[in-house]
PDB file of C-alpha atoms in Angstrom:
ATOM      1  CA  MET A   1      13.886  13.531  10.295  1.00 38.00           C
ATOM      2  CA  GLN A   2      10.325  13.180  11.458  1.00 51.00           C
ATOM      3  CA  GLY A   3       9.567  10.570  14.098  1.00 69.00           C
ATOM      4  CA  PRO A   4       6.529   8.262  13.952  1.00 78.00           C
ATOM      5  CA  PRO A   5       4.267  10.227  16.367  1.00 88.00           C
ATOM      6  CA  ALA A   6       4.655  13.504  14.459  1.00 90.00           C
ATOM      7  CA  ALA A   7       4.492  11.694  11.117  1.00 91.00           C
ATOM      8  CA  LEU A   8       1.184  10.066  12.007  1.00 94.00           C
ATOM      9  CA  VAL A   9      -0.360  13.413  12.918  1.00 94.00           C
ATOM     10  CA  HIS A  10       1.082  15.090   9.809  1.00 95.00           C
ATOM     11  CA  GLU A  11      -0.350  12.453   7.453  1.00 95.00           C
ATOM     12  CA  VAL A  12      -3.802  12.571   9.040  1.00 96.00           C
ATOM     13  CA  GLU A  13      -3.864  16.378   8.976  1.00 96.00           C
ATOM     14  CA  HIS A  14      -2.817  16.368   5.311  1.00 95.00           C
ATOM     15  CA  ALA A  15      -5.558  13.895   4.414  1.00 95.00           C
ATOM     16  CA  LEU A  16      -8.084  16.079   6.210  1.00 94.00           C
ATOM     17  CA  ALA A  17      -6.907  19.132   4.281  1.00 93.00           C
ATOM     18  CA  LEU A  18      -7.434  17.311   0.984  1.00 92.00           C
ATOM     19  CA  LEU A  19     -10.879  16.114   2.037  1.00 90.00           C
ATOM     20  CA  GLN A  20     -11.947  19.652   2.872  1.00 86.00           C
ATOM     21  CA  HIS A  21     -11.873  20.384  -0.857  1.00 74.00           C
ATOM     22  CA  ARG A  22     -14.009  17.513  -2.156  1.00 56.00           C
ATOM     23  CA  HIS A  23     -14.650  19.355  -5.427  1.00 62.00           C
ATOM     24  CA  VAL A  24     -10.998  18.697  -6.314  1.00 67.00           C
ATOM     25  CA  LEU A  25     -10.988  15.115  -5.015  1.00 82.00           C
ATOM     26  CA  ASP A  26      -9.495  13.809  -8.249  1.00 89.00           C
ATOM     27  CA  ASP A  27      -7.362  10.741  -8.950  1.00 90.00           C
ATOM     28  CA  ASP A  28      -4.198  12.386  -7.631  1.00 91.00           C
ATOM     29  CA  ALA A  29      -5.861  13.515  -4.399  1.00 92.00           C
ATOM     30  CA  ILE A  30      -7.397  10.085  -3.824  1.00 93.00           C
ATOM     31  CA  HIS A  31      -4.023   8.428  -4.350  1.00 93.00           C
ATOM     32  CA  GLU A  32      -2.315  10.935  -2.045  1.00 94.00           C
ATOM     33  CA  ILE A  33      -4.855  10.412   0.726  1.00 95.00           C
ATOM     34  CA  ARG A  34      -4.635   6.626   0.523  1.00 95.00           C
ATOM     35  CA  GLN A  35      -0.845   6.593   0.496  1.00 94.00           C
ATOM     36  CA  GLY A  36      -0.693   9.094   3.344  1.00 95.00           C
ATOM     37  CA  LEU A  37      -3.007   7.026   5.518  1.00 96.00           C
ATOM     38  CA  LYS A  38      -0.929   3.924   4.793  1.00 95.00           C
ATOM     39  CA  ARG A  39       2.090   5.841   6.052  1.00 94.00           C
ATOM     40  CA  ALA A  40       0.092   6.854   9.111  1.00 96.00           C
ATOM     41  CA  ARG A  41      -0.733   3.203   9.786  1.00 96.00           C
ATOM     42  CA  ALA A  42       2.945   2.329   9.398  1.00 94.00           C
ATOM     43  CA  ALA A  43       3.789   4.969  12.014  1.00 94.00           C
ATOM     44  CA  LEU A  44       1.114   3.523  14.280  1.00 96.00           C
ATOM     45  CA  ARG A  45       2.696   0.076  13.933  1.00 96.00           C
ATOM     46  CA  LEU A  46       6.008   1.480  15.183  1.00 94.00           C
ATOM     47  CA  LEU A  47       4.221   2.858  18.259  1.00 94.00           C
ATOM     48  CA  ARG A  48       2.254  -0.298  19.015  1.00 94.00           C
ATOM     49  CA  ASP A  49       4.193  -1.114  22.196  1.00 92.00           C
ATOM     50  CA  ALA A  50       3.795   2.438  23.521  1.00 93.00           C
ATOM     51  CA  ILE A  51      -0.012   2.589  23.548  1.00 94.00           C
ATOM     52  CA  PRO A  52      -2.688   0.274  24.996  1.00 94.00           C
ATOM     53  CA  ALA A  53      -3.687  -2.636  22.766  1.00 95.00           C
ATOM     54  CA  ARG A  54      -7.312  -1.501  22.573  1.00 96.00           C
ATOM     55  CA  VAL A  55      -6.233   2.002  21.503  1.00 96.00           C
ATOM     56  CA  TYR A  56      -3.943   0.594  18.842  1.00 96.00           C
ATOM     57  CA  ALA A  57      -6.691  -1.657  17.466  1.00 96.00           C
ATOM     58  CA  ARG A  58      -9.205   1.190  17.428  1.00 97.00           C
ATOM     59  CA  GLU A  59      -6.910   3.677  15.712  1.00 96.00           C
ATOM     60  CA  ASN A  60      -5.679   1.137  13.168  1.00 96.00           C
ATOM     61  CA  ARG A  61      -9.311   0.378  12.341  1.00 96.00           C
ATOM     62  CA  ARG A  62     -10.163   4.080  12.032  1.00 95.00           C
ATOM     63  CA  LEU A  63      -7.323   4.798   9.635  1.00 96.00           C
ATOM     64  CA  ARG A  64      -8.156   1.724   7.579  1.00 95.00           C
ATOM     65  CA  ASP A  65     -11.857   2.508   7.419  1.00 94.00           C
ATOM     66  CA  ALA A  66     -11.248   6.163   6.563  1.00 94.00           C
ATOM     67  CA  ALA A  67      -9.351   5.169   3.418  1.00 93.00           C
ATOM     68  CA  ARG A  68     -11.630   2.296   2.400  1.00 93.00           C
ATOM     69  CA  PRO A  69     -14.297   4.396   0.564  1.00 93.00           C
ATOM     70  CA  LEU A  70     -11.579   5.572  -1.850  1.00 94.00           C
ATOM     71  CA  ALA A  71     -10.317   2.100  -2.774  1.00 94.00           C
ATOM     72  CA  ALA A  72     -12.820   1.285  -5.509  1.00 94.00           C
ATOM     73  CA  ALA A  73     -12.180   4.521  -7.403  1.00 94.00           C
ATOM     74  CA  ARG A  74      -8.423   4.090  -7.143  1.00 93.00           C
ATOM     75  CA  ASP A  75      -8.543   0.441  -8.234  1.00 92.00           C
ATOM     76  CA  ALA A  76     -10.739   1.305 -11.210  1.00 94.00           C
ATOM     77  CA  ARG A  77      -8.344   4.060 -12.286  1.00 94.00           C
ATOM     78  CA  VAL A  78      -5.350   1.737 -11.984  1.00 93.00           C
ATOM     79  CA  MET A  79      -7.094  -0.793 -14.207  1.00 93.00           C
ATOM     80  CA  LEU A  80      -7.563   1.835 -16.910  1.00 94.00           C
ATOM     81  CA  ALA A  81      -3.867   2.723 -16.656  1.00 93.00           C
ATOM     82  CA  VAL A  82      -2.869  -0.933 -16.993  1.00 92.00           C
ATOM     83  CA  LEU A  83      -5.009  -1.227 -20.107  1.00 92.00           C
ATOM     84  CA  ASP A  84      -3.481   1.937 -21.545  1.00 92.00           C
ATOM     85  CA  GLU A  85      -0.016   0.455 -21.058  1.00 89.00           C
ATOM     86  CA  LEU A  86      -1.005  -2.812 -22.691  1.00 87.00           C
ATOM     87  CA  ILE A  87      -2.643  -1.081 -25.648  1.00 88.00           C
ATOM     88  CA  ALA A  88       0.558   0.909 -26.201  1.00 86.00           C
ATOM     89  CA  HIS A  89       2.758  -2.182 -25.937  1.00 78.00           C
ATOM     90  CA  THR A  90       3.883  -3.461 -29.337  1.00 58.00           C
ATOM     91  CA  GLY A  91       3.513  -7.088 -28.291  1.00 64.00           C
ATOM     92  CA  SER A  92      -0.190  -6.559 -27.627  1.00 66.00           C
ATOM     93  CA  ARG A  93      -0.960  -5.350 -31.178  1.00 75.00           C
ATOM     94  CA  PRO A  94      -3.258  -8.295 -32.107  1.00 80.00           C
ATOM     95  CA  TYR A  95      -5.349  -7.716 -28.991  1.00 83.00           C
ATOM     96  CA  ARG A  96      -5.670  -3.938 -29.153  1.00 86.00           C
ATOM     97  CA  PRO A  97      -9.302  -3.852 -30.375  1.00 87.00           C
ATOM     98  CA  MET A  98     -10.354  -6.190 -27.544  1.00 86.00           C
ATOM     99  CA  LEU A  99      -8.397  -4.215 -24.953  1.00 89.00           C
ATOM    100  CA  ALA A 100      -9.749  -0.907 -26.255  1.00 90.00           C
ATOM    101  CA  ARG A 101     -13.316  -2.225 -25.984  1.00 90.00           C
ATOM    102  CA  LEU A 102     -12.681  -3.373 -22.440  1.00 91.00           C
ATOM    103  CA  ARG A 103     -11.226   0.012 -21.536  1.00 92.00           C
ATOM    104  CA  SER A 104     -14.315   1.738 -22.901  1.00 94.00           C
ATOM    105  CA  GLN A 105     -16.553  -0.595 -20.908  1.00 92.00           C
ATOM    106  CA  LEU A 106     -14.635   0.082 -17.686  1.00 93.00           C
ATOM    107  CA  GLN A 107     -14.963   3.863 -18.010  1.00 94.00           C
ATOM    108  CA  ARG A 108     -18.509   3.835 -16.662  1.00 94.00           C
ATOM    109  CA  PRO A 109     -17.803   1.892 -13.441  1.00 94.00           C
ATOM    110  CA  TYR A 110     -14.747   4.095 -12.886  1.00 95.00           C
ATOM    111  CA  ALA A 111     -16.893   7.228 -13.141  1.00 95.00           C
ATOM    112  CA  ARG A 112     -19.431   5.680 -10.780  1.00 95.00           C
ATOM    113  CA  HIS A 113     -16.798   4.816  -8.166  1.00 95.00           C
ATOM    114  CA  LEU A 114     -15.259   8.278  -8.421  1.00 93.00           C
ATOM    115  CA  ALA A 115     -18.654   9.923  -7.912  1.00 93.00           C
ATOM    116  CA  ALA A 116     -19.272   7.704  -4.866  1.00 93.00           C
ATOM    117  CA  ALA A 117     -15.911   8.681  -3.366  1.00 92.00           C
ATOM    118  CA  ARG A 118     -16.784  12.360  -3.798  1.00 90.00           C
ATOM    119  CA  ALA A 119     -20.273  12.047  -2.257  1.00 91.00           C
ATOM    120  CA  PRO A 120     -20.662  14.661   0.522  1.00 89.00           C
ATOM    121  CA  ARG A 121     -21.953  12.116   3.043  1.00 92.00           C
ATOM    122  CA  ARG A 122     -19.022   9.806   2.421  1.00 92.00           C
ATOM    123  CA  VAL A 123     -16.461  12.621   2.583  1.00 92.00           C
ATOM    124  CA  ALA A 124     -17.998  13.837   5.852  1.00 92.00           C
ATOM    125  CA  ALA A 125     -17.759  10.328   7.329  1.00 93.00           C
ATOM    126  CA  MET A 126     -14.094  10.065   6.351  1.00 94.00           C
ATOM    127  CA  ARG A 127     -13.355  13.430   7.922  1.00 94.00           C
ATOM    128  CA  ARG A 128     -15.054  12.421  11.191  1.00 95.00           C
ATOM    129  CA  GLN A 129     -12.919   9.277  11.395  1.00 96.00           C
ATOM    130  CA  LEU A 130      -9.719  11.239  10.874  1.00 96.00           C
ATOM    131  CA  GLU A 131     -10.683  13.994  13.292  1.00 96.00           C
ATOM    132  CA  ARG A 132     -11.261  11.344  15.959  1.00 96.00           C
ATOM    133  CA  SER A 133      -7.846   9.897  15.233  1.00 96.00           C
ATOM    134  CA  LEU A 134      -6.231  13.296  15.809  1.00 95.00           C
ATOM    135  CA  GLU A 135      -8.145  13.725  19.053  1.00 95.00           C
ATOM    136  CA  SER A 136      -6.975  10.327  20.237  1.00 95.00           C
ATOM    137  CA  ALA A 137      -3.324  10.929  19.310  1.00 94.00           C
ATOM    138  CA  ALA A 138      -3.342  14.229  21.195  1.00 92.00           C
ATOM    139  CA  GLY A 139      -4.102  12.347  24.406  1.00 92.00           C
ATOM    140  CA  TRP A 140      -1.402   9.702  24.146  1.00 92.00           C
ATOM    141  CA  SER A 141       1.203   9.599  26.897  1.00 90.00           C
ATOM    142  CA  LEU A 142       4.346   8.335  25.189  1.00 89.00           C
ATOM    143  CA  PRO A 143       7.666   7.421  26.835  1.00 87.00           C
ATOM    144  CA  ARG A 144      10.463   9.963  26.506  1.00 82.00           C
ATOM    145  CA  GLU A 145      12.814   7.312  25.092  1.00 81.00           C
ATOM    146  CA  LEU A 146      11.224   5.615  22.099  1.00 83.00           C
ATOM    147  CA  HIS A 147      14.201   3.843  20.533  1.00 83.00           C
ATOM    148  CA  ALA A 148      13.286   0.428  21.958  1.00 86.00           C
ATOM    149  CA  ILE A 149       9.640   1.016  21.032  1.00 91.00           C
ATOM    150  CA  TYR A 150      10.543   1.741  17.420  1.00 91.00           C
ATOM    151  CA  ALA A 151      12.858  -1.266  17.262  1.00 91.00           C
ATOM    152  CA  GLY A 152      10.157  -3.565  18.603  1.00 92.00           C
ATOM    153  CA  GLY A 153       7.558  -2.211  16.196  1.00 94.00           C
ATOM    154  CA  LEU A 154       9.895  -2.473  13.225  1.00 95.00           C
ATOM    155  CA  ALA A 155      10.843  -6.041  14.148  1.00 95.00           C
ATOM    156  CA  ARG A 156       7.149  -6.941  14.206  1.00 96.00           C
ATOM    157  CA  VAL A 157       6.510  -5.337  10.799  1.00 97.00           C
ATOM    158  CA  TYR A 158       9.534  -7.134   9.338  1.00 97.00           C
ATOM    159  CA  GLY A 159       8.429 -10.446  10.858  1.00 97.00           C
ATOM    160  CA  GLN A 160       4.951 -10.093   9.379  1.00 97.00           C
ATOM    161  CA  GLY A 161       6.539  -9.489   5.989  1.00 97.00           C
ATOM    162  CA  ARG A 162       8.612 -12.666   6.344  1.00 97.00           C
ATOM    163  CA  GLU A 163       5.487 -14.655   7.169  1.00 98.00           C
ATOM    164  CA  ALA A 164       3.677 -13.144   4.185  1.00 98.00           C
ATOM    165  CA  LEU A 165       6.628 -14.061   1.952  1.00 98.00           C
ATOM    166  CA  ASP A 166       6.466 -17.685   3.093  1.00 97.00           C
ATOM    167  CA  GLU A 167       2.718 -17.761   2.420  1.00 97.00           C
ATOM    168  CA  ALA A 168       3.107 -16.174  -1.017  1.00 97.00           C
ATOM    169  CA  ALA A 169       5.950 -18.515  -2.000  1.00 96.00           C
ATOM    170  CA  ALA A 170       3.963 -21.565  -0.935  1.00 96.00           C
ATOM    171  CA  LYS A 171       0.595 -20.634  -2.464  1.00 95.00           C
ATOM    172  CA  ARG A 172       1.376 -18.217  -5.327  1.00 93.00           C
ATOM    173  CA  THR A 173      -2.254 -17.026  -5.164  1.00 94.00           C
ATOM    174  CA  ALA A 174      -3.269 -13.476  -6.005  1.00 93.00           C
ATOM    175  CA  ALA A 175      -4.533 -12.993  -2.434  1.00 94.00           C
ATOM    176  CA  ALA A 176      -1.298 -14.206  -0.825  1.00 96.00           C
ATOM    177  CA  LEU A 177       0.871 -12.101  -3.124  1.00 96.00           C
ATOM    178  CA  HIS A 178      -1.296  -9.032  -2.511  1.00 95.00           C
ATOM    179  CA  GLU A 179      -1.015  -9.473   1.248  1.00 96.00           C
ATOM    180  CA  TRP A 180       2.754  -9.725   0.917  1.00 97.00           C
ATOM    181  CA  ARG A 181       2.745  -6.535  -1.130  1.00 97.00           C
ATOM    182  CA  LYS A 182       0.894  -4.712   1.656  1.00 95.00           C
ATOM    183  CA  GLN A 183       3.413  -5.920   4.230  1.00 97.00           C
ATOM    184  CA  ALA A 184       6.322  -4.811   2.028  1.00 97.00           C
ATOM    185  CA  LYS A 185       4.760  -1.358   1.731  1.00 96.00           C
ATOM    186  CA  TYR A 186       4.342  -1.137   5.500  1.00 95.00           C
ATOM    187  CA  LEU A 187       7.996  -2.083   5.943  1.00 96.00           C
ATOM    188  CA  ALA A 188       9.127   0.570   3.453  1.00 96.00           C
ATOM    189  CA  ALA A 189       6.982   3.225   5.131  1.00 94.00           C
ATOM    190  CA  ALA A 190       8.157   2.241   8.621  1.00 94.00           C
ATOM    191  CA  LEU A 191      11.807   2.299   7.562  1.00 94.00           C
ATOM    192  CA  ALA A 192      11.297   5.758   6.061  1.00 91.00           C
ATOM    193  CA  LEU A 193      10.419   7.026   9.533  1.00 89.00           C
ATOM    194  CA  VAL A 194      13.527   5.700  11.247  1.00 86.00           C
ATOM    195  CA  ALA A 195      16.170   5.662   8.500  1.00 78.00           C
ATOM    196  CA  ALA A 196      18.938   8.228   8.288  1.00 73.00           C
ATOM    197  CA  LYS A 197      20.212   9.043   4.807  1.00 72.00           C
ATOM    198  CA  LYS A 198      22.888   6.679   3.423  1.00 76.00           C
ATOM    199  CA  SER A 199      22.221   4.200   6.226  1.00 87.00           C
ATOM    200  CA  ARG A 200      21.544   0.482   6.202  1.00 90.00           C
ATOM    201  CA  ALA A 201      17.924   1.252   7.021  1.00 90.00           C
ATOM    202  CA  ALA A 202      17.706   3.555   3.996  1.00 90.00           C
ATOM    203  CA  LYS A 203      19.043   0.781   1.757  1.00 93.00           C
ATOM    204  CA  ALA A 204      16.539  -1.687   3.205  1.00 95.00           C
ATOM    205  CA  ARG A 205      13.784   0.855   2.609  1.00 95.00           C
ATOM    206  CA  LYS A 206      14.745   1.121  -1.068  1.00 95.00           C
ATOM    207  CA  ARG A 207      14.668  -2.662  -1.442  1.00 96.00           C
ATOM    208  CA  ALA A 208      11.245  -2.825   0.211  1.00 97.00           C
ATOM    209  CA  GLU A 209       9.909  -0.096  -2.103  1.00 96.00           C
ATOM    210  CA  GLU A 210      11.212  -1.903  -5.182  1.00 97.00           C
ATOM    211  CA  LEU A 211       9.680  -5.160  -3.968  1.00 97.00           C
ATOM    212  CA  ALA A 212       6.313  -3.509  -3.356  1.00 97.00           C
ATOM    213  CA  HIS A 213       6.442  -2.027  -6.856  1.00 95.00           C
ATOM    214  CA  GLU A 214       7.086  -5.440  -8.445  1.00 95.00           C
ATOM    215  CA  LEU A 215       4.253  -6.972  -6.450  1.00 96.00           C
ATOM    216  CA  GLY A 216       1.998  -4.050  -7.356  1.00 95.00           C
ATOM    217  CA  ASP A 217       2.541  -4.674 -11.064  1.00 94.00           C
ATOM    218  CA  GLU A 218       1.818  -8.367 -10.516  1.00 95.00           C
ATOM    219  CA  HIS A 219      -1.379  -7.575  -8.633  1.00 94.00           C
ATOM    220  CA  ASP A 220      -2.610  -5.223 -11.356  1.00 93.00           C
ATOM    221  CA  LEU A 221      -2.101  -7.934 -13.964  1.00 92.00           C
ATOM    222  CA  ALA A 222      -3.847 -10.481 -11.734  1.00 93.00           C
ATOM    223  CA  VAL A 223      -6.910  -8.240 -11.482  1.00 91.00           C
ATOM    224  CA  LEU A 224      -6.930  -7.668 -15.246  1.00 91.00           C
ATOM    225  CA  VAL A 225      -6.609 -11.400 -15.948  1.00 92.00           C
ATOM    226  CA  ALA A 226      -9.592 -12.071 -13.675  1.00 91.00           C
ATOM    227  CA  VAL A 227     -11.660  -9.474 -15.557  1.00 89.00           C
ATOM    228  CA  LEU A 228     -10.647 -10.914 -18.943  1.00 89.00           C
ATOM    229  CA  ARG A 229     -11.437 -14.468 -17.854  1.00 89.00           C
ATOM    230  CA  ARG A 230     -14.943 -13.436 -16.859  1.00 88.00           C
ATOM    231  CA  ARG A 231     -15.350 -11.931 -20.319  1.00 82.00           C
ATOM    232  CA  ARG A 232     -13.967 -15.063 -22.019  1.00 84.00           C
ATOM    233  CA  ALA A 233     -11.050 -13.210 -23.576  1.00 81.00           C
ATOM    234  CA  ASP A 234      -8.686 -14.699 -26.147  1.00 83.00           C
ATOM    235  CA  ALA A 235      -6.705 -17.602 -24.662  1.00 88.00           C
ATOM    236  CA  ALA A 236      -3.456 -16.398 -26.240  1.00 86.00           C
ATOM    237  CA  LEU A 237      -3.785 -12.998 -24.556  1.00 86.00           C
ATOM    238  CA  LEU A 238      -4.468 -14.624 -21.191  1.00 90.00           C
ATOM    239  CA  ALA A 239      -1.440 -16.862 -21.644  1.00 91.00           C
ATOM    240  CA  GLU A 240       0.762 -13.859 -22.435  1.00 87.00           C
ATOM    241  CA  LEU A 241      -0.442 -11.997 -19.332  1.00 90.00           C
ATOM    242  CA  GLU A 242       0.100 -15.071 -17.170  1.00 93.00           C
ATOM    243  CA  ARG A 243       3.681 -15.299 -18.469  1.00 93.00           C
ATOM    244  CA  ARG A 244       4.226 -11.698 -17.431  1.00 92.00           C
ATOM    245  CA  ARG A 245       2.784 -12.447 -14.001  1.00 93.00           C
ATOM    246  CA  ARG A 246       5.089 -15.428 -13.491  1.00 95.00           C
ATOM    247  CA  LYS A 247       8.092 -13.321 -14.470  1.00 95.00           C
ATOM    248  CA  LEU A 248       7.124 -10.617 -11.976  1.00 95.00           C
ATOM    249  CA  GLN A 249       6.494 -13.225  -9.297  1.00 96.00           C
ATOM    250  CA  LYS A 250       9.926 -14.766  -9.838  1.00 96.00           C
ATOM    251  CA  ARG A 251      11.645 -11.387  -9.609  1.00 96.00           C
ATOM    252  CA  ALA A 252       9.679 -10.459  -6.501  1.00 97.00           C
ATOM    253  CA  LEU A 253      10.383 -13.754  -4.759  1.00 97.00           C
ATOM    254  CA  ASN A 254      14.100 -13.455  -5.486  1.00 96.00           C
ATOM    255  CA  ALA A 255      14.145  -9.892  -4.156  1.00 96.00           C
ATOM    256  CA  GLY A 256      12.050 -10.901  -1.162  1.00 97.00           C
ATOM    257  CA  GLN A 257      14.380 -13.722  -0.205  1.00 96.00           C
ATOM    258  CA  ARG A 258      17.233 -11.199  -0.056  1.00 96.00           C
ATOM    259  CA  LEU A 259      15.288  -8.584   1.891  1.00 97.00           C
ATOM    260  CA  TYR A 260      13.809 -11.026   4.411  1.00 97.00           C
ATOM    261  CA  ARG A 261      16.787 -13.364   4.766  1.00 96.00           C
ATOM    262  CA  ARG A 262      17.436 -12.377   8.392  1.00 96.00           C
ATOM    263  CA  SER A 263      15.361 -13.084  11.462  1.00 96.00           C
ATOM    264  CA  PRO A 264      13.581  -9.979  12.856  1.00 95.00           C
ATOM    265  CA  GLU A 265      16.112  -9.767  15.690  1.00 93.00           C
ATOM    266  CA  ARG A 266      19.087  -9.986  13.331  1.00 94.00           C
ATOM    267  CA  PHE A 267      17.476  -7.479  10.982  1.00 95.00           C
ATOM    268  CA  ILE A 268      17.172  -4.881  13.748  1.00 93.00           C
ATOM    269  CA  ALA A 269      20.731  -5.539  14.887  1.00 91.00           C
ATOM    270  CA  HIS A 270      21.945  -5.197  11.285  1.00 92.00           C
ATOM    271  CA  LEU A 271      20.305  -1.785  10.841  1.00 88.00           C
ATOM    272  CA  GLN A 272      22.096  -0.240  13.851  1.00 71.00           C
ATOM    273  CA  ASP A 273      20.807   3.299  13.192  1.00 61.00           C
ATOM    274  CA  ILE A 274      17.049   3.438  13.687  1.00 62.00           C
ATOM    275  CA  SER A 275      16.639   6.109  16.330  1.00 53.00           C
ATOM    276  CA  PRO A 276      15.211   9.436  15.138  1.00 49.00           C
ATOM    277  CA  ALA A 277      14.821  12.167  17.709  1.00 35.00           C
ATOM    278  CA  PRO A 278      11.702  11.363  19.793  1.00 37.00           C
ATOM    279  CA  SER A 279       8.738  13.550  18.948  1.00 39.00           C
ATOM    280  CA  THR A 280       5.184  13.713  20.187  1.00 35.00           C
ATOM    281  CA  PRO A 281       1.987  14.969  18.555  1.00 37.00           C
TER     282      PRO A 281
END
């Protein structure tokens, strides 16, 4: 099992390897880079108490900013996939011509965002950010015993997810639900770094992944609804999509209440087995 320090370095090195071949920076590579850097940020969160606050803030910002130029292309591709799914859905038959037209219209901005992500200057800037992150990690002086560090970092990630759940439940806005989704993904990624197979942590990780997936589907529909509203789409179609969103929200909130039912301290105590062998970059 790979500990957070080695995992962070591995994910950054892998992203750099993909960026070295910008001519094959396709949808899959963009998705892989973004997911890998999210895992790297999750590892960084587990190490937060082991490095100076200013170093943590700087490295978190670097990893975030390195992935940011890829977001527009990925979001545009996801929107096309959501439309494809809706067009194929039997219940959307009356709206297929409208959805097909919208898909055709969104092809051009998708191509534009993909070209921007592949631009040599942008790729070079991303690589510089990641190379600096590796240089920084190589100079960290980490404690030999990291169990308490991991536990503290995981408790903080879990607590932030609980706060995001409360905000999402109270507001039910797209922004609040999206923020909760991000926190659930960080929790799943953090648990993956400290969870032995068939452990309580592994079960919690699976629940967090399923929650993030539900919230991801809800977010994709929310973005599509916003696009359709701007284009004055059929009211019946909008109503149908809003019904789907409410169903996903209800399922996510029910799952979230189960996952986040404990306090951060009780959650860590419940897991029991969150101590991978310490490793350093």
